[in-house]
Short mmCIF file of C-alpha atoms and ligand atoms in Angstrom, two decimals:
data_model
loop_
_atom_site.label_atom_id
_atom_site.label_comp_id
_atom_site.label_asym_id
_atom_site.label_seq_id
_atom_site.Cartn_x
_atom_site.Cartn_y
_atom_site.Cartn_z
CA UNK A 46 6.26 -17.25 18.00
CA UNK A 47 3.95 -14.77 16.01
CA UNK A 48 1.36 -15.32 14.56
CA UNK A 49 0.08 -13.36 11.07
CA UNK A 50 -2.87 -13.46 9.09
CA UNK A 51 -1.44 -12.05 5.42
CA UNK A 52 -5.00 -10.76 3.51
CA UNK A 53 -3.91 -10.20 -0.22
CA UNK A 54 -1.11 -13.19 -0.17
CA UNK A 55 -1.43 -14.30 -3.28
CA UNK A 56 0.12 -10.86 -4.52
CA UNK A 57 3.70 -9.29 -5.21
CA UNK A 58 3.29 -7.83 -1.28
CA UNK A 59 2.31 -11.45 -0.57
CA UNK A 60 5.47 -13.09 -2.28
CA UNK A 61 7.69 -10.96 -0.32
CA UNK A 62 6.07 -11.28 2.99
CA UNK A 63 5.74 -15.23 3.05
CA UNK A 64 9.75 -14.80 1.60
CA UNK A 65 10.70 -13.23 5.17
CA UNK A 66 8.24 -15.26 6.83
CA UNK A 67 9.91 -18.31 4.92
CA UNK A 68 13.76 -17.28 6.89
CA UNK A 69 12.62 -16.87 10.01
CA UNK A 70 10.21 -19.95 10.85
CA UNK A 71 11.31 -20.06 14.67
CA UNK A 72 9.68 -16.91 14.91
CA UNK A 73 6.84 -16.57 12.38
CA UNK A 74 4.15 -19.00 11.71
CA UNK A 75 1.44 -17.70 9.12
CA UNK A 76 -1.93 -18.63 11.18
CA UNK A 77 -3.83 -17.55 7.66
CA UNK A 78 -3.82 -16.13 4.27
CA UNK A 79 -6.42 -14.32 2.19
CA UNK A 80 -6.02 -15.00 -2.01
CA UNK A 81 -8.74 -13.67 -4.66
CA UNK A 82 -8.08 -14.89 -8.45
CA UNK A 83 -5.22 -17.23 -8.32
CA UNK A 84 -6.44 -20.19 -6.77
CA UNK A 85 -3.42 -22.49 -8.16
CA UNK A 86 -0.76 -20.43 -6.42
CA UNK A 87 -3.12 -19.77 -3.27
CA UNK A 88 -3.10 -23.51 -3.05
CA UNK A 89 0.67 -23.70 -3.54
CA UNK A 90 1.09 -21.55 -0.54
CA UNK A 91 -1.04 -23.67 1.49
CA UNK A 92 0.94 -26.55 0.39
CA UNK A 93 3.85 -24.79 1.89
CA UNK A 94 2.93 -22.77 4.63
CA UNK A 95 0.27 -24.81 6.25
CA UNK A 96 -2.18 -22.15 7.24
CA UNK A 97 -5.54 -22.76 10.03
CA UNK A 98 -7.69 -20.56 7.93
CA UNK A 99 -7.66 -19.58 4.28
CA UNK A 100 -10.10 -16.92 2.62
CA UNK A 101 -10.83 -16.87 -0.98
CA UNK A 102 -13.41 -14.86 -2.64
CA UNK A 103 -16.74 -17.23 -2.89
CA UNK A 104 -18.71 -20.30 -2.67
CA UNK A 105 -16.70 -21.56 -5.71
CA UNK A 106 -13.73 -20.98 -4.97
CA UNK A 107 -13.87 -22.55 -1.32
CA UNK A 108 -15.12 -25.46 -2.96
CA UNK A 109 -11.95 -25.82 -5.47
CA UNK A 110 -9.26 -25.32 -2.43
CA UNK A 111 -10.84 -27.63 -0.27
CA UNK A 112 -10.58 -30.70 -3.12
CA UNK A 113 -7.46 -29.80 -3.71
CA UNK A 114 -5.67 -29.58 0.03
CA UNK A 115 -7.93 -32.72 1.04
CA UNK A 116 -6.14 -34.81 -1.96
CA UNK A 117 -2.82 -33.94 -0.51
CA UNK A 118 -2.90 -34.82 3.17
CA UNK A 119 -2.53 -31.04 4.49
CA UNK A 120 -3.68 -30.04 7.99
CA UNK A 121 -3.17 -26.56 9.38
CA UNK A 122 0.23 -26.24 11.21
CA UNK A 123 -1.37 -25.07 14.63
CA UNK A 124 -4.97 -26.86 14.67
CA UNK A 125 -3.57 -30.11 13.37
CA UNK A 126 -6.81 -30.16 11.41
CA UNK A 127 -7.53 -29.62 8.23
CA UNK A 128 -7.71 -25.81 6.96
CA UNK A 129 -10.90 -23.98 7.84
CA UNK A 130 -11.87 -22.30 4.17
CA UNK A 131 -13.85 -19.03 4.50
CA UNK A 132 -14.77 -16.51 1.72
CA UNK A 133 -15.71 -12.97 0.89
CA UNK A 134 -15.38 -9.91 2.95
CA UNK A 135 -17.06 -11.57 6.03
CA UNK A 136 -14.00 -14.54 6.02
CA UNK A 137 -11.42 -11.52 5.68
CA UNK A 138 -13.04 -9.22 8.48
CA UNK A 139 -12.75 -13.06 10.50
CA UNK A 140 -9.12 -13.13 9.95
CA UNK A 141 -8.28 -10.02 9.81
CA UNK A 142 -9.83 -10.04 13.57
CA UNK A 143 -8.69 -13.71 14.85
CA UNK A 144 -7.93 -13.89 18.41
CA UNK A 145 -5.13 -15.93 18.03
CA UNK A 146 -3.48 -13.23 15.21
CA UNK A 147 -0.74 -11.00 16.78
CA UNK A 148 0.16 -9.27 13.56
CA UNK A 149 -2.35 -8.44 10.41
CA UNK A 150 -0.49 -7.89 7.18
CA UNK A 151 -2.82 -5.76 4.91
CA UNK A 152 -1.99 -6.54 1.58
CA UNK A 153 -4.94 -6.56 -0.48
CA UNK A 154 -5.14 -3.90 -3.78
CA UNK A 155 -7.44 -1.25 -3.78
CA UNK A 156 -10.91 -0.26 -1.56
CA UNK A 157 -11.54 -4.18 -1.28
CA UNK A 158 -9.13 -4.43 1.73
CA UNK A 159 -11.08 -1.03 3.85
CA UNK A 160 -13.38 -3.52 5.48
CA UNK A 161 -10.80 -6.26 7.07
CA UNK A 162 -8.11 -3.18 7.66
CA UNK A 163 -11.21 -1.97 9.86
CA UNK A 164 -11.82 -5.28 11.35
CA UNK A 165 -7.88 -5.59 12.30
CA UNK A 166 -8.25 -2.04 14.18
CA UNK A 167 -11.03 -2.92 15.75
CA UNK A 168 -9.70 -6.02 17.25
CA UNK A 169 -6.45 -4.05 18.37
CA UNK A 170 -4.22 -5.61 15.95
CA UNK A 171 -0.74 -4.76 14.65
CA UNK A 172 -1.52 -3.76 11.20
CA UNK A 173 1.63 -3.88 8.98
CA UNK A 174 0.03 -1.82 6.17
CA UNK A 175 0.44 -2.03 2.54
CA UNK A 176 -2.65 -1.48 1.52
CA UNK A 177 -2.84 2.24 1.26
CA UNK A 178 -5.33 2.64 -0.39
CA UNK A 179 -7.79 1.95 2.57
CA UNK A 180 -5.89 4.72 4.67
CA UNK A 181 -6.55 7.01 1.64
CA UNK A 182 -10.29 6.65 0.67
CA UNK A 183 -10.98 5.89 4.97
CA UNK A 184 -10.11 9.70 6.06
CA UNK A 185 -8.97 9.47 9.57
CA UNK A 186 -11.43 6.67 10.49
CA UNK A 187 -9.02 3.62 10.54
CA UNK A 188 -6.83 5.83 12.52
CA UNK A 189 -8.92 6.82 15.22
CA UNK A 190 -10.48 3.57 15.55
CA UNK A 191 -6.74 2.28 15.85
CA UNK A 192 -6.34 4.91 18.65
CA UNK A 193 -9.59 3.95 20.12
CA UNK A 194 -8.61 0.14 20.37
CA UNK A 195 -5.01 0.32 20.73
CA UNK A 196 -4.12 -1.20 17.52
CA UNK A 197 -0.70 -0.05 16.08
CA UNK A 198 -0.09 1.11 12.25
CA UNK A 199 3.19 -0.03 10.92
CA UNK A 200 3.79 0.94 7.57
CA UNK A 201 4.98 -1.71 4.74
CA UNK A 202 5.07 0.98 2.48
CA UNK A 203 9.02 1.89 1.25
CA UNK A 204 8.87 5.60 1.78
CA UNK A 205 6.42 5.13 5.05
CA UNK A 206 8.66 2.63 6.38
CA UNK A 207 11.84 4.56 5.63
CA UNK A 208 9.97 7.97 7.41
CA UNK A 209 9.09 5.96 10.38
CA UNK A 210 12.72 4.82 10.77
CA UNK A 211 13.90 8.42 10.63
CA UNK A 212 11.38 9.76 13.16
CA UNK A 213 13.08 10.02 16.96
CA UNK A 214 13.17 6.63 18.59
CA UNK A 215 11.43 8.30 21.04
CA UNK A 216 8.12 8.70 19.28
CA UNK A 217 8.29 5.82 17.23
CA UNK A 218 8.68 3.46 20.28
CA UNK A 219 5.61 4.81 22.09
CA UNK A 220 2.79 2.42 22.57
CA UNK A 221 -0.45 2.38 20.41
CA UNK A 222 -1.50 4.38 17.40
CA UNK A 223 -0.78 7.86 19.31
CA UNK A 224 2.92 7.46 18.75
CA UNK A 225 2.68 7.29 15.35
CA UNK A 226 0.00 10.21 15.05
CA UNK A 227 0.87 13.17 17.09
CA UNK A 228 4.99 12.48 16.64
CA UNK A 229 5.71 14.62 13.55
CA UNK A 230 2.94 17.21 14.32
CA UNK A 231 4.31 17.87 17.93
CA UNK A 232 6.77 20.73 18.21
CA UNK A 233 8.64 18.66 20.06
CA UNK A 234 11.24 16.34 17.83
CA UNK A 235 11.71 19.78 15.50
CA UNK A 236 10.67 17.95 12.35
CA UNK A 237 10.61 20.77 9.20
CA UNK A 238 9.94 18.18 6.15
CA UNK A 239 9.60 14.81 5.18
CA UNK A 240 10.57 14.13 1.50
CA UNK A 241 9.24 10.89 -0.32
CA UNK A 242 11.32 9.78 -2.74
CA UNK A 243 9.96 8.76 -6.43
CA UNK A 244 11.30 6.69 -9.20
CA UNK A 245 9.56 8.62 -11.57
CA UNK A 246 8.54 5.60 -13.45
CA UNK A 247 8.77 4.02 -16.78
CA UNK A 248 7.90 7.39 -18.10
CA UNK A 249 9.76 9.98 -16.28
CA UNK A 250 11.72 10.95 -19.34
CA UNK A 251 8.64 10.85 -21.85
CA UNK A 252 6.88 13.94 -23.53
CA UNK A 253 2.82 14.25 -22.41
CA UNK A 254 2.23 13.12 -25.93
CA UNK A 255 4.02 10.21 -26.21
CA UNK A 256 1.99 9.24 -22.88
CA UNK A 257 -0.98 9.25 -25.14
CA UNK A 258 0.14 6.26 -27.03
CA UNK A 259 1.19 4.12 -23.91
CA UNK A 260 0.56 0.49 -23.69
CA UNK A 261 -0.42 -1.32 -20.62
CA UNK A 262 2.94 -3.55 -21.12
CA UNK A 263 5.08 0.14 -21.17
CA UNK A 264 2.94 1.42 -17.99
CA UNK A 265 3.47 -1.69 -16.37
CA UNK A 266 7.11 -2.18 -16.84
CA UNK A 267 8.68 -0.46 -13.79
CA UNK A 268 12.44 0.25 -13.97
CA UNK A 269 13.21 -0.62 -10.74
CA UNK A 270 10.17 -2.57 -8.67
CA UNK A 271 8.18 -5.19 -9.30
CA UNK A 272 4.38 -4.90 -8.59
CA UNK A 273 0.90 -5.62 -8.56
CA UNK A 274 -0.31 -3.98 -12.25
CA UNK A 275 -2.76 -1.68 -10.39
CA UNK A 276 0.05 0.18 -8.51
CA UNK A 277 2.47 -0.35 -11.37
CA UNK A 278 0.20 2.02 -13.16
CA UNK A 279 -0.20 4.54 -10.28
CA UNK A 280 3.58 4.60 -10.19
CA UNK A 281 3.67 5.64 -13.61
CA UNK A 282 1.26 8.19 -13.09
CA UNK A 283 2.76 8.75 -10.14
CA UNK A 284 -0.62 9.11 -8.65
CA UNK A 285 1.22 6.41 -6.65
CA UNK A 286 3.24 8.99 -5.07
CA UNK A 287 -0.12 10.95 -4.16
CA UNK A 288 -1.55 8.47 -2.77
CA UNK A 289 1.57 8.21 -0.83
CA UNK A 290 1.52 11.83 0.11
CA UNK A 291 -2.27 11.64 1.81
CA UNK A 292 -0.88 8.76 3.06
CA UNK A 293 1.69 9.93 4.94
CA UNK A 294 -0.07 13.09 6.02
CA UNK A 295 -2.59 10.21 7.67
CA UNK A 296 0.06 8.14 9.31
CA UNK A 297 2.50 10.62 10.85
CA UNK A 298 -0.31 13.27 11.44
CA UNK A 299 1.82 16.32 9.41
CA UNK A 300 0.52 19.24 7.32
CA UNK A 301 0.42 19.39 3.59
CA UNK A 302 2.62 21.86 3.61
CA UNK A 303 5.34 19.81 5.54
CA UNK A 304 5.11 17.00 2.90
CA UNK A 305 7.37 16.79 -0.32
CA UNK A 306 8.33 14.53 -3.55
CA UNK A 307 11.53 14.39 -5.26
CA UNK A 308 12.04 12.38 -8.08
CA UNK A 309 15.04 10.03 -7.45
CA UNK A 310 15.47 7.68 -10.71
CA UNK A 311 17.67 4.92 -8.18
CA UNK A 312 15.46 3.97 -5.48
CA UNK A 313 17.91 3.84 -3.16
CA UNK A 314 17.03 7.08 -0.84
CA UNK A 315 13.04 6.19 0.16
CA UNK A 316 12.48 9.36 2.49
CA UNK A 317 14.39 12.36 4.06
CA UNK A 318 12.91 13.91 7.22
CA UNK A 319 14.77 17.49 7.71
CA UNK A 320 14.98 18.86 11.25
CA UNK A 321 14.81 22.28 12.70
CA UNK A 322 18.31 22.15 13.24
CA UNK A 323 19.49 21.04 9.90
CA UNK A 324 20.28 17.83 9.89
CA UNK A 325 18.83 15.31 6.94
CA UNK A 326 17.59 11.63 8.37
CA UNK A 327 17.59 9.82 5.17
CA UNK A 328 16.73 5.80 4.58
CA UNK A 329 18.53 3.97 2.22
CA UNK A 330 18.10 0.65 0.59
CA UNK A 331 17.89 -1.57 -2.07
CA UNK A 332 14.61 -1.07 -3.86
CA UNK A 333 13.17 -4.95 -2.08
CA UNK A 334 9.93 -4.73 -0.38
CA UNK A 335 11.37 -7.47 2.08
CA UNK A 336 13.42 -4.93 4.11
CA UNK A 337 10.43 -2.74 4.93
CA UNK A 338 8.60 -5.77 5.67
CA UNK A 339 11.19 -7.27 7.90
CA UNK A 340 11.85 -4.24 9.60
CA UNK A 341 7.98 -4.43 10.65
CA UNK A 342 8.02 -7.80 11.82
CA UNK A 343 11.49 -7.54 13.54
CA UNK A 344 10.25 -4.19 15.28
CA UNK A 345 6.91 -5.90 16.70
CA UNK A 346 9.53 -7.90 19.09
CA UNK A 347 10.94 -4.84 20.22
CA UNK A 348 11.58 -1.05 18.44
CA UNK A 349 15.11 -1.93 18.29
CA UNK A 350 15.17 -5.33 16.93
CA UNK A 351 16.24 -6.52 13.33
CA UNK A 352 15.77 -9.53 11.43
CA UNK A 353 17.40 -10.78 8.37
CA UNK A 354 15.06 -9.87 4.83
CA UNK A 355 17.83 -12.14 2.45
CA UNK A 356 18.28 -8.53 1.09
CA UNK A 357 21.60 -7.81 -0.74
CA UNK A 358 23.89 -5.43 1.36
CA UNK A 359 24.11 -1.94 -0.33
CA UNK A 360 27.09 -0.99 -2.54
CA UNK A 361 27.39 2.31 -3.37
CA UNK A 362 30.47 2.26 -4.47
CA UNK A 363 28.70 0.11 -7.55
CA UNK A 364 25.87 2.39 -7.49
CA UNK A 365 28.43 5.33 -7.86
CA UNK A 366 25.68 8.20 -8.40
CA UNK A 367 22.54 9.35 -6.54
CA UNK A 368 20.39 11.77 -9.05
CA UNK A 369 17.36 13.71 -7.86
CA UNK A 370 14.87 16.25 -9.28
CA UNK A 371 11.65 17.83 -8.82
CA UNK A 372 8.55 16.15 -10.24
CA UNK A 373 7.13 17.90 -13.10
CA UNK A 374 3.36 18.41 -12.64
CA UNK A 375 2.47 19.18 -16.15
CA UNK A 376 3.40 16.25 -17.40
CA UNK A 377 2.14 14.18 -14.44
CA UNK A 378 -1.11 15.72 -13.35
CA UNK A 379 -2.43 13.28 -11.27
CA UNK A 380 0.15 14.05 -8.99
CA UNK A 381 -1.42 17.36 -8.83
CA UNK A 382 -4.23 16.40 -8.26
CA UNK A 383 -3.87 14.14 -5.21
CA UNK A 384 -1.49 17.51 -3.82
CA UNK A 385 -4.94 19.54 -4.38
CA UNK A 386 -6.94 16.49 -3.16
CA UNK A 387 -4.48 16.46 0.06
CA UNK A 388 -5.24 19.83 0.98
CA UNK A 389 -9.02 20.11 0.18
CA UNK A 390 -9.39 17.15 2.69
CA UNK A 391 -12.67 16.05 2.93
CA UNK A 392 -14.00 13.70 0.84
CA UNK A 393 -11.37 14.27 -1.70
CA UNK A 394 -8.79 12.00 -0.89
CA UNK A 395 -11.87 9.28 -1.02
CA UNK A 396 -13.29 10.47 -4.08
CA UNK A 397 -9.77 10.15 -6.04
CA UNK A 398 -8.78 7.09 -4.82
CA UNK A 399 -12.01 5.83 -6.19
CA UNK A 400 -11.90 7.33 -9.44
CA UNK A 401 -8.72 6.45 -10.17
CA UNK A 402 -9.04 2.98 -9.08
CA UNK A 403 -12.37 3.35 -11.88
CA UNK A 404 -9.61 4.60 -14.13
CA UNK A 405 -6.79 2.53 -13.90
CA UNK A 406 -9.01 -0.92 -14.39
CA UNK A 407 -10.48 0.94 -17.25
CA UNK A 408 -6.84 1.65 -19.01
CA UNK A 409 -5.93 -2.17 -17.70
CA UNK A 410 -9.23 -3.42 -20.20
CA UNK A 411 -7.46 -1.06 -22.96
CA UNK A 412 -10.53 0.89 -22.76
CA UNK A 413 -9.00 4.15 -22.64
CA UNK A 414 -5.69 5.85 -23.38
CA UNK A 415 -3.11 6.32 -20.20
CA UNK A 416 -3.54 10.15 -19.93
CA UNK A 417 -7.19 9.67 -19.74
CA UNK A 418 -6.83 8.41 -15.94
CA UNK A 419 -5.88 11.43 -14.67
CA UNK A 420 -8.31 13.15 -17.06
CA UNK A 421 -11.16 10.89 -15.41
CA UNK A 422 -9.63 11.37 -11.97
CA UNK A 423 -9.99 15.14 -12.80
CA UNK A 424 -13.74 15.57 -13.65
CA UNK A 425 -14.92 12.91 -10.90
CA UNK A 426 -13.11 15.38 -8.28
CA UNK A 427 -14.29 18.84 -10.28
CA UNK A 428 -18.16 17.35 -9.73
CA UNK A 429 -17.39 16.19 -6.30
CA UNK A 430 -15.02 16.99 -3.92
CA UNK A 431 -15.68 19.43 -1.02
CA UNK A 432 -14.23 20.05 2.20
CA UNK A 433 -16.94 17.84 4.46
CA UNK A 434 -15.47 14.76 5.07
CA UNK A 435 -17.38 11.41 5.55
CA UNK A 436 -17.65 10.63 8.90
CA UNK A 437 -18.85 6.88 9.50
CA UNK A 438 -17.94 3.95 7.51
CA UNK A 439 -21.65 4.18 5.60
CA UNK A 440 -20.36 7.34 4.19
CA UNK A 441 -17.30 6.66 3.09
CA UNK A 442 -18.36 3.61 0.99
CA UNK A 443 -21.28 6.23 0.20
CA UNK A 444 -19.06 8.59 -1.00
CA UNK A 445 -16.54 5.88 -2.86
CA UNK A 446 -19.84 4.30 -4.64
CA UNK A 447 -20.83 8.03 -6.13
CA UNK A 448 -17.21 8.76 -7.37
CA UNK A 449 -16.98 5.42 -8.86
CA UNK A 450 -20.21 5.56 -10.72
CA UNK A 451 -19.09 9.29 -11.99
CA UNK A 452 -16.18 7.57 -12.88
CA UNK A 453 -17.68 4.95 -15.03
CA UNK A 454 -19.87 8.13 -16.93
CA UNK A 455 -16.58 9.76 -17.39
CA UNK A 456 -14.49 6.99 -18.88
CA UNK A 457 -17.84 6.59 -21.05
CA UNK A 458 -17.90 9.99 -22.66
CA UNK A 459 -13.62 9.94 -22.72
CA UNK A 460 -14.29 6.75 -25.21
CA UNK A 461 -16.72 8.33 -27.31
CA UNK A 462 -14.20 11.20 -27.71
CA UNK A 463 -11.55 9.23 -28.86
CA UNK A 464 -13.52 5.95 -30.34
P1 NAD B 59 -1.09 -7.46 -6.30
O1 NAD B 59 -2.07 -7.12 -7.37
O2 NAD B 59 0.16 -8.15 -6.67
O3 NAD B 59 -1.83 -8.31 -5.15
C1 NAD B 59 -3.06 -7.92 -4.66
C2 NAD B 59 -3.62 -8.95 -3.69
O4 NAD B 59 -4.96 -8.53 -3.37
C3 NAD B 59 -3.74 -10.36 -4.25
O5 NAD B 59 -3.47 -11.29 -3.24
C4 NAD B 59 -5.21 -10.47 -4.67
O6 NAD B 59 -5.66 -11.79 -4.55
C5 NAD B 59 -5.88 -9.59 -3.65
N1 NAD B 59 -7.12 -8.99 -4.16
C6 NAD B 59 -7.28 -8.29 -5.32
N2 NAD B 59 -8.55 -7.88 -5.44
C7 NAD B 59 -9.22 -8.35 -4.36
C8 NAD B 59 -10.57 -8.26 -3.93
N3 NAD B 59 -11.51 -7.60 -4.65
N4 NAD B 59 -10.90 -8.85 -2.76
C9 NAD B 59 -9.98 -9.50 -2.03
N5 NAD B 59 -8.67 -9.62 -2.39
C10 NAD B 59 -8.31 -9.04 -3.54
O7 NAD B 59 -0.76 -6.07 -5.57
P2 NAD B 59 0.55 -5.69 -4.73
O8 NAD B 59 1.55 -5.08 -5.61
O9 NAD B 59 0.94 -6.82 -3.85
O10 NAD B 59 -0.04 -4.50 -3.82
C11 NAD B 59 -0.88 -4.74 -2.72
C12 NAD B 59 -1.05 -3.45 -1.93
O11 NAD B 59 0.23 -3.06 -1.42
C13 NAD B 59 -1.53 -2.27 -2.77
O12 NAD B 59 -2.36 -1.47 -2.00
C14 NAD B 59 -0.26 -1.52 -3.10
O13 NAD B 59 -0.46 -0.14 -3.30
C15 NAD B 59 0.56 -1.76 -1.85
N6 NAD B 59 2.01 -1.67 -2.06
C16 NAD B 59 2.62 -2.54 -2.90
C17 NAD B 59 3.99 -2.46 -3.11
C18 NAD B 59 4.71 -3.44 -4.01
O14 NAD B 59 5.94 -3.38 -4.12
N7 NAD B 59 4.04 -4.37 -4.67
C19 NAD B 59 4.72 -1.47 -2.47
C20 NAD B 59 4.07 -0.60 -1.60
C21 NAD B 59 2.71 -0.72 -1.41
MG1 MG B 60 5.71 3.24 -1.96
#
């Protein structure tokens, strides 16, 4: 029986996690869960899933869950005591870092989920990561202190997940965090490329102007996942996709220059790693977060095992045609300018995670037009990116607190423009 503490469970990630957990309740138990906003469905969960420890985000909020579990006779499913209720980032870091925890899902949005991602490294965790934004903005610090502690990174993420199936068994089954970060780097499995694939969004066939004019419901609508809104909008950007791309550069330890995007309208093909000798390792899959996810928690019994995910099996018969082209940078800068951002290193990949973070609530509010988050994403890294990167914690949140406050005097002068 494993254990998992799921921070951000109250989310789309969240939903599909506690769906596999749900199937397989021999061999998960969910010790505790992290929610932020949605108290009603956090308590829901806890109805359900009987966790020892929940985490909300204050005082207040504590207060509420605990009336509501004590009316209806809950107790945790391990301590067969009622639910310990923590809150704010010093209940996540506890979770996140629980003794009793064998896997930590990391599924909170944004920067919020850097500090219990840390505390899950530190504590030598499994971290089944979807949060990728903390790998992003934390330059090769959660890595190394994963290396350092002997925790293990297991991507959640499609195209991450799909990559690290393709690797050789050989690296991918190697203990700790070095198998994961020296695999695709070393000469020695004759990896070229690795492709991620991308939807290319609700707006893949739309003109830069008609961008102008998007609504939050058009950004949001994604033809073929369903999301958290903040990523929803990335993926229309597809500044999700460069996020992906420092991502992946982070995880499997490859240069830029080995890293491509192809825009594949199906979502059935997440990733393609090429070979010196020619050969094409491609993943395949119905566009379901729950296979990813499964195939973590199946592989942390074993690199070869699988689990059921209550994913459909693949017909391509019915899906007939498989369509891909390259992305078109003009139209979708920020793309570009996580590429550039990629290979400036430094504190760029921190300092446009932030602004666009800045940028994407702003557009959320309807305070500025769609193409202005890349526009915002553009100046914040013009005044500030450079090649030194932040090397503690202090100076990464350093760094992420400037960009974000250049951020908020860009969106500023962007809505004067246009007011
Ligand atoms: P979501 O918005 O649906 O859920 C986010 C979760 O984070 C919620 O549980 C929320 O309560 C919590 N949260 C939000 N702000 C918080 C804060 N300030 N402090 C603590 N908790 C907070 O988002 P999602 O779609 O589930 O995405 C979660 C992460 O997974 C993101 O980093 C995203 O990029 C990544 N991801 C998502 C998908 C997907 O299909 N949804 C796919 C790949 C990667
Ligand atoms: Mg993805």
């Amino acid at each position: 029986m494993k254990s998992i503490a799921l921070l951000g469970g109250t989310g789309s990630i969240g939903d599909s996690t506690l769906d596999v957990i749900a199937q397989h309740p021999e061999r998960f138990r969910l010790r505790s869960i992290s929610g932020y906003r949605n108290i009603a469905k956090l308590i829901e969960i806890c109805k359900r899933f009987r966790p020892d420890r929940v985490v909300v985000a204050n005082e207040q909020s504590a207060k509420l869950i605990r009336d509501a579990l004590a009316g209806a006779d809950f107790t945790g499913i391990n301590c067969g005591e009622r639910a310990e209720i923590l809150w704010g980032a010093d209940g996540l870091d506890a979770i996140a870092a629980d003794a009793v925890v064998d896997v930590v899902v990391a599924a909170i949005v944004g920067a919020a989920g850097l500090s219990s991602a840390l505390a899950a490294a530190r504590a030598g965790k499994i971290i089944a990561l979807a949060n990728k934004e903390a790998l992003v903005m934390s330059g090769s610090l959660l890595s190394e202190l994963c290396l350092r502690h002997g925790a293990r990174l297991l991507p959640i993420d499609s195209e991450h997940n799909a990559v690290f199936q393709c690797l050789p068994f050989a690296a991918t089954a190697r203990q700790g965090q070095e198998g994961l970060a020296s695999l695709a780097s070393s000469d020695r499995f004759g990896v070229e490329s690795i492709t991620l694939t991308a939807s290319g969004g609700p707006f893949r066939t739309w003109t830069y102007e008609q961008m102008k004019k998007a609504t939050v419901r058009e950004a949001v609508k994604h033809p073929n996942w369903s999301m958290g809104q903040k990523i929803s909008v990335d993926s229309a950007s597809l500044m999700n996709k460069g996020l992906e791309l420092i991502e992946a550069q982070r995880l499997f330890n490859v240069s830029p220059d080995k890293l491509q995007v192809l825009i594949h309208p199906q979502s059935i093909v997440h990733a393609l790693v090429q070979y010196r000798d020619g050969s094409v390792i491609a993943q395949l899959g119905a566009p379901d977060m729950r296979t990813p996810i499964a195939q973590v928690l199946g592989w942390i019994d074993g690199p070869a095992h699988r689990i059921g995910s209550g994913v459909q099996a693949l017909d391509l018969s019915r899906i007939a045609r498989l369509d891909f082209e390259l992305p078109d940078l003009e139209r979708f800068p920020a793309l570009g300018l996580a590429i550039d951002a990629m290979r400036t290193g430094g504190n760029a990949p921190c300092v446009l995670n932030a602004a666009n973070e800045v940028a994407v609530a702003g557009f959320l509010a309807n305070r500025c037009r769609f193409t202005d988050i890349a526009a915002c994403v553009a100046v914040v890294l013009h005044k500030m990116a450079n090649s030194a990167a932040p090397d503690s914690l202090e100076a990464v949140l350093q760094t992420d607190a400037q960009a974000r406050s250049l951020a908020d005097e860009a969106m500023a002068s962007l809505r004067s423009r246009y007011a």
